[in-house]
Short mmCIF file of C-alpha atoms in Angstrom, two decimals:
data_model
loop_
_atom_site.label_atom_id
_atom_site.label_comp_id
_atom_site.label_asym_id
_atom_site.label_seq_id
_atom_site.Cartn_x
_atom_site.Cartn_y
_atom_site.Cartn_z
CA MET A 17 103.02 95.53 142.44
CA VAL A 18 101.57 96.78 139.15
CA ILE A 19 103.56 96.97 135.95
CA LYS A 20 103.77 100.61 134.99
CA ASP A 21 102.11 101.48 131.71
CA ASP A 22 103.39 105.03 131.55
CA GLU A 23 107.00 104.51 130.51
CA THR A 24 107.97 106.93 127.79
CA ILE A 25 109.15 106.09 124.31
CA ARG A 26 112.61 107.19 125.41
CA ALA A 27 112.58 104.54 128.14
CA HIS A 28 111.69 101.90 125.53
CA TRP A 29 114.37 103.07 123.09
CA ARG A 30 115.96 99.63 122.66
CA CYS A 31 112.60 98.05 121.80
CA PHE A 32 111.94 100.85 119.31
CA ILE A 33 115.30 100.21 117.65
CA ALA A 34 114.63 96.46 117.35
CA CYS A 35 111.10 96.90 116.04
CA GLY A 36 112.29 99.76 113.82
CA LEU A 37 114.69 97.33 112.18
CA MET A 38 111.85 94.86 111.71
CA ILE A 39 109.66 97.36 109.85
CA LEU A 40 112.28 97.56 107.11
CA SER A 41 110.79 94.22 105.97
CA PRO A 42 107.44 95.67 104.84
CA PHE A 43 109.35 98.53 103.22
CA GLN A 44 111.04 95.90 101.04
CA TYR A 45 107.67 94.31 100.28
CA GLY A 46 106.19 97.69 99.37
CA ILE A 47 109.07 98.60 97.07
CA ASP A 48 108.52 95.39 95.13
CA PHE A 49 104.85 96.17 94.52
CA GLY A 50 105.61 99.76 93.60
CA LEU A 51 108.31 98.78 91.13
CA ILE A 52 106.77 95.77 89.39
CA GLY A 53 103.35 97.34 88.85
CA GLY A 54 104.90 100.35 87.14
CA MET A 55 107.24 98.35 84.95
CA GLN A 56 104.29 96.87 83.09
CA ALA A 57 103.51 100.34 81.74
CA MET A 58 107.14 101.11 80.68
CA PRO A 59 108.00 100.91 76.97
CA GLY A 60 111.55 99.86 77.94
CA PHE A 61 110.16 96.83 79.77
CA LEU A 62 107.43 96.07 77.25
CA LYS A 63 109.86 96.02 74.33
CA ILE A 64 111.44 92.92 75.90
CA TYR A 65 108.51 91.18 77.58
CA GLY A 66 105.49 92.69 75.78
CA HIS A 67 104.29 93.41 72.24
CA GLU A 68 103.37 96.38 70.06
CA ALA A 69 99.76 97.55 70.44
CA PRO A 70 98.98 100.66 68.37
CA ASN A 71 95.48 100.89 69.85
CA THR A 72 96.76 101.49 73.40
CA ALA A 73 97.80 104.83 74.93
CA ILE A 74 101.56 104.07 74.81
CA GLY A 75 101.68 101.85 71.68
CA TRP A 76 102.76 98.81 73.70
CA ASN A 77 101.01 96.19 75.80
CA ILE A 78 101.74 92.92 77.57
CA SER A 79 99.81 89.68 77.20
CA THR A 80 97.29 88.85 79.89
CA VAL A 81 99.08 85.63 80.86
CA ARG A 82 102.48 87.30 81.24
CA GLN A 83 100.94 90.13 83.21
CA GLN A 84 99.23 87.65 85.50
CA LEU A 85 102.36 85.63 86.17
CA ILE A 86 104.82 88.51 86.60
CA THR A 87 102.68 90.06 89.33
CA SER A 88 100.99 87.04 90.90
CA LEU A 89 104.01 84.73 91.18
CA MET A 90 105.39 86.99 93.89
CA THR A 91 102.22 86.64 95.98
CA LEU A 92 102.11 82.92 95.22
CA GLY A 93 105.64 82.56 96.59
CA ALA A 94 104.65 84.59 99.66
CA PHE A 95 101.67 82.29 100.14
CA VAL A 96 103.89 79.18 100.09
CA SER A 97 106.48 80.57 102.51
CA SER A 98 103.83 81.93 104.89
CA ALA A 99 101.95 78.62 104.86
CA THR A 100 105.10 76.80 105.98
CA ALA A 101 106.08 79.48 108.52
CA GLY A 102 104.69 77.52 111.47
CA LEU A 103 106.79 74.45 110.70
CA VAL A 104 109.92 76.55 110.17
CA ALA A 105 109.33 78.66 113.29
CA ALA A 106 109.17 75.54 115.45
CA LYS A 107 112.87 74.95 114.76
CA PHE A 108 114.35 78.31 113.82
CA GLY A 109 114.11 81.75 115.41
CA ARG A 110 112.80 84.92 113.82
CA LYS A 111 116.29 86.22 113.07
CA ALA A 112 117.41 83.09 111.23
CA CYS A 113 114.30 83.16 109.05
CA LEU A 114 114.81 86.85 108.21
CA TRP A 115 118.44 86.19 107.26
CA SER A 116 117.27 83.49 104.85
CA ALA A 117 114.76 85.97 103.39
CA CYS A 118 117.57 88.48 102.76
CA LEU A 119 119.56 85.83 100.90
CA GLY A 120 116.57 84.74 98.82
CA CYS A 121 115.78 88.33 97.91
CA ALA A 122 119.30 88.98 96.66
CA VAL A 123 119.39 85.78 94.57
CA SER A 124 116.00 86.50 92.99
CA ASN A 125 117.02 90.02 92.04
CA ILE A 126 120.23 88.83 90.41
CA ILE A 127 118.12 86.55 88.22
CA MET A 128 115.65 89.32 87.30
CA MET A 129 118.37 91.84 86.43
CA THR A 130 120.56 89.54 84.34
CA THR A 131 117.92 87.84 82.20
CA ALA A 132 115.88 88.81 79.16
CA ASP A 133 114.02 85.49 79.13
CA ILE A 134 110.46 85.48 80.40
CA ASN A 135 110.76 82.06 82.07
CA ALA A 136 113.80 83.13 84.08
CA LEU A 137 111.88 86.24 85.08
CA TYR A 138 109.07 84.02 86.36
CA VAL A 139 111.59 82.08 88.48
CA GLY A 140 112.98 85.31 89.90
CA ARG A 141 109.50 86.55 90.78
CA LEU A 142 108.64 83.29 92.57
CA LEU A 143 111.86 83.34 94.60
CA ASN A 144 111.25 86.97 95.43
CA GLY A 145 107.80 86.03 96.71
CA LEU A 146 109.20 83.28 98.92
CA ALA A 147 111.56 85.84 100.47
CA ASN A 148 108.83 88.46 100.89
CA GLY A 149 106.57 85.95 102.62
CA TYR A 150 109.26 85.43 105.25
CA PHE A 151 109.87 89.16 105.52
CA MET A 152 106.21 89.92 106.20
CA THR A 153 105.50 86.95 108.47
CA PHE A 154 108.55 86.78 110.73
CA SER A 155 109.03 90.51 111.15
CA GLN A 156 105.45 90.82 112.37
CA LEU A 157 105.87 87.85 114.69
CA PHE A 158 108.95 89.47 116.18
CA ILE A 159 107.08 92.74 116.78
CA ARG A 160 104.11 91.00 118.37
CA TYR A 161 106.27 88.80 120.58
CA SER A 162 108.60 91.62 121.66
CA SER A 163 106.67 94.88 121.94
CA PRO A 164 104.73 95.99 125.05
CA ALA A 165 100.94 96.08 124.73
CA LYS A 166 100.92 99.87 124.96
CA TYR A 167 102.97 100.31 121.80
CA ARG A 168 102.03 97.21 119.81
CA GLY A 169 99.36 99.01 117.80
CA LEU A 170 101.74 101.89 117.11
CA PHE A 171 104.47 99.54 115.88
CA LEU A 172 102.06 97.77 113.56
CA THR A 173 100.79 101.08 112.25
CA ALA A 174 104.43 101.90 111.48
CA PHE A 175 104.64 98.46 109.82
CA GLN A 176 101.82 99.39 107.44
CA PHE A 177 103.33 102.86 106.98
CA CYS A 178 106.58 101.33 105.76
CA THR A 179 104.70 99.08 103.34
CA SER A 180 103.05 102.12 101.79
CA PHE A 181 106.22 104.20 101.98
CA GLY A 182 108.07 101.48 100.10
CA THR A 183 105.33 101.44 97.48
CA LEU A 184 105.61 105.22 97.14
CA ILE A 185 109.40 105.10 96.72
CA GLY A 186 109.10 102.34 94.13
CA THR A 187 106.43 104.32 92.26
CA ILE A 188 108.53 107.50 92.28
CA VAL A 189 111.60 105.68 90.94
CA ASP A 190 109.45 104.12 88.20
CA TRP A 191 108.16 107.58 87.32
CA ALA A 192 111.73 108.89 87.07
CA THR A 193 112.91 106.12 84.73
CA ALA A 194 109.73 105.36 82.75
CA SER A 195 110.67 107.64 79.85
CA ARG A 196 113.86 105.67 79.13
CA GLN A 197 113.45 103.51 76.05
CA ASP A 198 115.99 100.79 76.91
CA ARG A 199 116.44 98.17 79.67
CA SER A 200 117.76 100.77 82.09
CA ALA A 201 114.13 101.88 82.54
CA TYR A 202 113.50 98.87 84.78
CA LEU A 203 117.06 97.82 85.76
CA ILE A 204 117.59 101.01 87.76
CA PRO A 205 114.45 100.44 89.88
CA LEU A 206 115.35 96.78 90.42
CA GLY A 207 118.70 97.87 91.85
CA LEU A 208 116.83 99.29 94.87
CA ILE A 209 115.86 95.79 95.96
CA TYR A 210 119.39 95.07 97.25
CA ILE A 211 119.44 97.92 99.80
CA ILE A 212 117.06 96.74 102.54
CA PRO A 213 118.34 93.11 102.71
CA LEU A 214 121.86 94.51 103.25
CA PHE A 215 120.71 96.71 106.16
CA LEU A 216 118.70 93.88 107.69
CA THR A 217 121.51 91.35 107.39
CA ILE A 218 123.85 93.60 109.36
CA GLY A 219 121.30 94.98 111.82
CA LEU A 220 120.02 91.59 112.98
CA PHE A 221 123.40 90.90 114.60
CA PHE A 222 122.77 93.70 117.10
CA ILE A 223 119.30 92.82 118.45
CA PRO A 224 118.16 89.81 120.54
CA GLU A 225 115.91 86.96 119.50
CA SER A 226 112.19 87.18 120.31
CA PRO A 227 111.81 86.56 124.09
CA ARG A 228 108.46 84.75 123.79
CA TRP A 229 109.89 82.39 121.18
CA LEU A 230 112.85 81.61 123.47
CA ILE A 231 110.55 80.95 126.44
CA LEU A 232 108.34 78.80 124.23
CA GLN A 233 111.46 76.75 123.47
CA ASP A 234 112.08 76.43 127.26
CA ARG A 235 115.19 78.59 126.98
CA MET A 236 114.22 80.62 130.04
CA ASP A 237 117.56 82.31 130.76
CA GLU A 238 117.94 83.48 127.18
CA GLY A 239 114.31 84.63 127.14
CA HIS A 240 114.82 86.60 130.34
CA LYS A 241 117.99 88.19 128.94
CA SER A 242 116.24 89.09 125.68
CA LEU A 243 113.28 90.66 127.47
CA LYS A 244 115.60 92.62 129.77
CA TRP A 245 117.33 94.10 126.70
CA LEU A 246 113.99 95.08 125.13
CA ARG A 247 112.40 96.64 128.22
CA PRO A 248 113.28 99.89 130.04
CA THR A 249 116.15 99.82 132.52
CA GLY A 250 114.88 98.71 135.93
CA ALA A 251 111.62 97.21 134.60
CA GLN A 252 110.13 94.26 136.53
CA ILE A 253 111.09 91.61 134.00
CA ASP A 254 110.28 88.72 136.33
CA ILE A 255 106.55 89.55 136.29
CA GLU A 256 106.34 89.61 132.48
CA VAL A 257 108.39 86.41 132.18
CA ALA A 258 106.08 84.73 134.71
CA GLU A 259 103.01 85.86 132.76
CA ILE A 260 104.40 84.53 129.49
CA LYS A 261 105.38 81.20 131.06
CA ALA A 262 102.01 80.86 132.82
CA ALA A 263 100.11 81.54 129.60
CA ILE A 264 102.19 79.01 127.66
CA ASP A 265 101.77 76.39 130.40
CA LYS A 266 98.02 77.01 130.49
CA GLU A 267 97.74 76.51 126.75
CA ARG A 268 99.84 73.36 126.92
CA GLU A 269 97.31 71.97 129.39
CA LEU A 270 94.63 72.43 126.73
CA GLY A 271 96.71 70.50 124.21
CA SER A 272 100.11 68.99 124.79
CA GLN A 273 101.14 68.94 121.14
CA VAL A 274 101.76 71.83 118.81
CA GLY A 275 101.09 71.32 115.14
CA VAL A 276 98.91 72.24 112.21
CA ILE A 277 95.94 70.13 113.38
CA ASP A 278 96.04 71.74 116.82
CA MET A 279 94.83 75.00 115.34
CA PHE A 280 91.44 73.32 114.90
CA ARG A 281 91.48 70.57 117.53
CA ASN A 282 89.54 72.31 120.31
CA PRO A 283 86.80 74.98 120.09
CA ILE A 284 88.91 77.78 121.61
CA ASP A 285 91.86 77.38 119.25
CA ARG A 286 89.51 76.82 116.33
CA ARG A 287 87.69 80.07 117.04
CA ARG A 288 90.94 82.00 117.37
CA THR A 289 92.29 80.52 114.15
CA ILE A 290 89.17 81.42 112.18
CA LEU A 291 89.14 84.96 113.57
CA ALA A 292 92.82 85.50 112.75
CA VAL A 293 92.51 84.16 109.22
CA CYS A 294 89.34 86.09 108.42
CA GLY A 295 90.73 89.22 110.09
CA VAL A 296 93.85 89.37 107.90
CA THR A 297 91.81 88.54 104.79
CA LEU A 298 89.62 91.63 105.34
CA GLN A 299 92.10 93.71 103.34
CA ALA A 300 91.69 91.46 100.31
CA ALA A 301 87.90 91.86 100.45
CA THR A 302 88.22 95.51 99.41
CA GLY A 303 89.99 94.71 96.13
CA SER A 304 93.02 96.75 97.19
CA MET A 305 95.58 94.49 95.55
CA PHE A 306 94.39 95.24 92.04
CA ILE A 307 94.83 98.99 92.60
CA ILE A 308 98.16 98.67 94.44
CA SER A 309 99.64 96.21 91.94
CA TYR A 310 98.37 97.67 88.68
CA LYS A 311 97.80 101.38 89.38
CA ALA A 312 100.23 102.67 86.72
CA TYR A 313 98.99 100.18 84.11
CA PHE A 314 95.38 100.74 85.21
CA PHE A 315 95.67 104.54 84.85
CA THR A 316 97.54 104.22 81.54
CA MET A 317 94.91 102.01 79.92
CA ALA A 318 92.11 104.20 81.33
CA LYS A 319 93.79 107.12 79.48
CA VAL A 320 94.49 109.10 82.63
CA ALA A 321 96.91 112.00 82.02
CA ASN A 322 100.39 111.42 83.53
CA PRO A 323 99.62 107.92 84.87
CA PHE A 324 102.97 107.48 86.68
CA ALA A 325 102.63 110.86 88.40
CA MET A 326 99.07 110.00 89.41
CA GLY A 327 100.34 106.68 90.77
CA CYS A 328 102.77 108.64 92.96
CA VAL A 329 99.92 110.84 94.17
CA LEU A 330 97.87 107.77 95.01
CA SER A 331 100.72 106.22 97.03
CA ALA A 332 101.40 109.52 98.82
CA ILE A 333 97.73 109.84 99.82
CA GLY A 334 97.81 106.32 101.21
CA LEU A 335 100.90 107.20 103.21
CA LEU A 336 99.22 110.30 104.63
CA ALA A 337 96.30 108.15 105.74
CA ILE A 338 98.60 105.93 107.80
CA VAL A 339 100.17 108.98 109.48
CA LEU A 340 96.69 110.21 110.45
CA ASN A 341 95.83 106.69 111.59
CA SER A 342 98.79 106.68 113.98
CA LEU A 343 97.17 109.54 115.87
CA ILE A 344 94.14 107.41 116.75
CA VAL A 345 95.54 103.86 116.85
CA VAL A 346 96.04 103.84 120.62
CA ARG A 347 92.89 105.81 121.47
CA TYR A 348 90.18 104.10 119.42
CA GLY A 349 89.17 100.47 119.10
CA ARG A 350 90.12 98.45 116.04
CA ARG A 351 86.67 97.02 115.39
CA ARG A 352 85.05 100.46 115.42
CA VAL A 353 87.47 101.81 112.83
CA LEU A 354 87.08 98.76 110.61
CA LEU A 355 83.29 98.78 110.92
CA THR A 356 82.33 102.45 110.67
CA GLY A 357 84.98 103.55 108.19
CA GLY A 358 87.20 101.51 106.00
CA LEU A 359 85.26 98.60 104.63
CA GLY A 360 82.06 100.53 103.92
CA ILE A 361 83.82 103.50 102.35
CA CYS A 362 86.11 101.31 100.20
CA GLY A 363 83.12 99.35 98.89
CA VAL A 364 81.11 102.45 98.04
CA LEU A 365 84.08 104.12 96.32
CA GLN A 366 84.71 101.03 94.19
CA LEU A 367 81.07 101.13 93.14
CA ILE A 368 81.18 104.86 92.28
CA VAL A 369 84.38 104.43 90.24
CA ALA A 370 82.75 101.64 88.22
CA ILE A 371 79.57 103.65 87.58
CA VAL A 372 81.42 106.84 86.57
CA TYR A 373 83.66 105.02 84.11
CA ASP A 374 80.75 102.96 82.77
CA LYS A 375 78.84 106.12 81.88
CA ASN A 376 81.67 107.99 80.12
CA PRO A 377 84.79 105.87 79.48
CA GLY A 378 87.98 107.45 78.15
CA ALA A 379 86.97 111.08 78.73
CA LYS A 380 89.40 113.53 80.36
CA ALA A 381 86.88 114.43 83.07
CA THR A 382 86.35 110.75 83.80
CA GLY A 383 90.09 110.29 84.27
CA GLU A 384 90.24 113.17 86.75
CA VAL A 385 87.30 111.78 88.72
CA LEU A 386 88.89 108.33 88.63
CA VAL A 387 92.13 109.62 90.18
CA ALA A 388 90.28 111.60 92.85
CA LEU A 389 88.11 108.65 93.88
CA SER A 390 91.10 106.31 93.85
CA CYS A 391 92.90 108.68 96.24
CA LEU A 392 89.91 108.66 98.58
CA TYR A 393 89.85 104.88 98.33
CA MET A 394 93.54 104.62 99.21
CA MET A 395 93.04 107.00 102.13
CA SER A 396 90.24 104.82 103.47
CA TYR A 397 92.01 101.52 102.86
CA ASN A 398 95.37 102.43 104.39
CA GLY A 399 93.89 104.49 107.21
CA MET A 400 91.10 102.18 108.31
CA VAL A 401 91.53 98.65 106.96
CA ALA A 402 95.07 97.46 106.22
CA THR A 403 96.71 98.13 109.60
CA TYR A 404 93.86 96.70 111.64
CA ALA A 405 93.53 93.61 109.47
CA TRP A 406 97.13 92.61 110.21
CA LEU A 407 96.61 93.42 113.89
CA CYS A 408 93.79 90.86 114.03
CA GLY A 409 95.99 88.16 112.57
CA GLY A 410 98.75 88.72 115.09
CA GLU A 411 96.87 89.39 118.31
CA LEU A 412 94.09 86.81 118.19
CA PRO A 413 95.98 83.45 117.86
CA SER A 414 96.91 81.48 120.98
CA GLN A 415 100.49 81.76 122.27
CA ARG A 416 101.70 78.24 121.61
CA LEU A 417 100.15 78.19 118.12
CA ARG A 418 100.90 81.76 117.12
CA SER A 419 103.53 80.91 114.52
CA TYR A 420 101.24 78.33 112.91
CA THR A 421 98.10 80.45 113.08
CA PHE A 422 99.67 83.69 111.93
CA GLY A 423 101.49 81.79 109.19
CA LEU A 424 98.16 80.34 108.05
CA ALA A 425 96.47 83.76 108.25
CA ALA A 426 99.27 85.39 106.25
CA ALA A 427 99.18 82.53 103.75
CA VAL A 428 95.43 82.92 103.20
CA ALA A 429 95.89 86.69 102.84
CA PHE A 430 98.65 86.17 100.29
CA PHE A 431 96.50 83.60 98.49
CA ALA A 432 93.67 86.12 98.29
CA ALA A 433 96.18 88.69 97.02
CA TRP A 434 97.46 86.19 94.46
CA LEU A 435 93.91 85.44 93.32
CA THR A 436 93.26 89.16 92.85
CA THR A 437 96.50 89.89 91.01
CA PHE A 438 96.14 86.76 88.88
CA THR A 439 92.57 87.44 87.77
CA ALA A 440 92.69 91.26 87.52
CA PRO A 441 94.40 91.32 84.09
CA TYR A 442 91.47 89.37 82.60
CA PHE A 443 89.21 92.25 83.62
CA ILE A 444 91.38 95.33 82.99
CA ASN A 445 93.66 94.34 80.08
CA PRO A 446 92.46 95.60 76.65
CA ASP A 447 93.49 92.22 75.18
CA SER A 448 90.90 90.47 77.40
CA LEU A 449 87.59 91.70 78.87
CA ASN A 450 88.75 95.33 78.95
CA TRP A 451 86.48 96.24 81.86
CA GLY A 452 88.97 98.77 83.23
CA PRO A 453 87.50 100.55 86.28
CA ARG A 454 84.24 98.61 85.89
CA TYR A 455 86.09 95.97 87.89
CA GLY A 456 84.85 97.85 90.95
CA TYR A 457 81.40 96.28 90.54
CA ILE A 458 82.85 93.05 91.96
CA TRP A 459 84.39 94.62 95.07
CA PHE A 460 81.41 96.57 96.39
CA PRO A 461 79.44 93.53 97.68
CA SER A 462 82.67 91.90 98.89
CA SER A 463 83.44 94.90 101.12
CA ILE A 464 79.91 95.01 102.54
CA VAL A 465 79.99 91.32 103.47
CA ALA A 466 83.34 91.86 105.20
CA GLY A 467 81.89 94.77 107.18
CA LEU A 468 79.00 92.62 108.40
CA TRP A 469 81.43 89.91 109.54
CA VAL A 470 83.38 92.47 111.56
CA TYR A 471 80.21 93.67 113.27
CA PHE A 472 79.06 90.23 114.38
CA PHE A 473 82.27 88.30 115.05
CA LEU A 474 85.42 90.41 115.58
CA PRO A 475 86.29 90.98 119.28
CA GLU A 476 87.93 94.15 120.61
CA VAL A 477 91.38 93.56 122.14
CA GLN A 478 92.83 97.07 122.05
CA GLY A 479 95.42 97.68 124.78
CA ARG A 480 95.36 94.09 126.05
CA THR A 481 98.48 92.04 126.66
CA LEU A 482 98.75 88.74 124.78
CA GLU A 483 98.22 86.93 128.09
CA GLU A 484 95.00 88.87 128.80
CA ILE A 485 93.71 87.97 125.33
CA ASP A 486 94.39 84.30 126.14
CA GLU A 487 92.31 84.59 129.31
CA MET A 488 89.34 86.19 127.55
CA PHE A 489 89.21 83.48 124.91
CA GLU A 490 89.47 80.77 127.55
CA GLU A 491 86.43 82.33 129.25
CA LYS A 492 84.58 81.86 125.91
CA LEU A 493 83.34 85.45 125.86
CA PRO A 494 81.16 86.57 122.94
CA ALA A 495 82.74 89.26 120.75
CA ARG A 496 80.63 92.08 122.20
CA LYS A 497 81.87 91.43 125.78
CA PHE A 498 85.62 91.54 125.17
CA ARG A 499 85.92 95.30 125.47
CA GLY A 500 84.57 95.58 129.03
CA TYR A 501 85.97 92.36 130.50
CA LYS A 502 88.19 92.63 133.62
CA CYS A 503 91.04 90.13 133.54
CA VAL A 504 91.87 88.41 136.85
CA ARG A 505 94.83 86.15 136.03
CA ARG A 506 97.32 89.01 135.72
CA LEU A 507 96.30 90.33 139.14
CA ALA A 508 96.91 86.89 140.62
CA THR A 509 100.36 86.73 139.01
CA GLU A 510 101.30 90.15 140.38
CA GLU A 511 100.12 89.25 143.88
CA LYS A 512 102.15 86.04 143.82
CA THR A 513 105.26 87.91 142.65
CA ASP A 514 104.73 90.58 145.33
CA THR A 515 104.54 87.89 147.99
CA GLN A 516 107.77 86.32 146.79
CA HIS A 517 109.55 89.68 146.85
CA ASN A 518 108.25 90.47 150.36
CA GLU A 519 109.48 87.13 151.64
#
């Protein structure tokens, strides 16, 4: 008996509902980035947390240190919560962790909306980051543990889509309120942060826990029930449950304990950990976080006309790229897209932006070119890099260590994002180095190095089940041989199940 791979989306409607609820988490994360980046270019916000600066385009500015902390504390909090995700996941399910994220998000927003003190704002940003780290980590773990191999890439493309869509919504709301001269300019946008946690809190009551997590906890009956809910009516659940259990048992033979050290204890797990961590970190190598986090401020200080409107255009272009990406995500391999497109194009565009601005800073024509190249950059980054980077982090870890490994990969990615958002103000703020778009000189070589790593080390696992990926790593295949490898363990499992049914 062979598991059918041709079930329609309609047949998988329950799985689509569950994973659709999960992708509200990156929407929340995206809204935060869209809102906070724009606030730093709002006079209503800068009158409270910034200072007058007659030499700037809007007459106000914010100190480099405050700018660093307001933006980077969120990613620092996400780094901390992602780094501890493995320990938390060993005791608590995905749903419990997402509920705690909803609570933390609400508390942090209450602090940010009711204070006018910069230190309290810092606390709110850190708490918000802790919540967002859980949102991004555990929602992706749920999707990877619950979705069929055929649709996993599509779900994770939708995950990235919602991140960018949230950023676009946050940017549009900032644009609508930026002209207000009082606190309402930023309080109205902050009010949006309550919406998604409310939906998630209610929706999580109506979907099951991750089946693979339940089976990993030896709760077989609950795992079987969860998987039955997620799969089409009449699907051969016993085969998939047997595959998951066999893969977990096989990995337990390689190492009986599960902990942080086990990610590096044997060569197979060590390789998978390094690949997952480096794979997720690919997005940071392009310098994307400085554009996503500071686009409104960046355009304002570069004297681009209508900086908030141009920020909306930039976010919309990035969103379009993800829609186009969804048309090829199932058909084409991840490594090919990463290698031939995203990383190389992003690096070259960063270099061109730096050169153009260096030759004629502050001119109207330079601003127009800067916006156009930034849109091309966002198209390349969202369409070819971001989605596939997160895919690497979720698909490549071993089953029994997935929570630890993906938590580590997400933590390193958030740390890289924190490092970018923390250091960027030194380069782009007029009160510091005032490089502006010249900052792109740093990110060109970084992108090229990342592209070379993909070429030599990243394996192709498109369309493979998590159990098939386990088998290929256990065979110690070089990266170039993953794509054409024929897995044998699944066939053996099916034959055994067929025999049992015939008897």
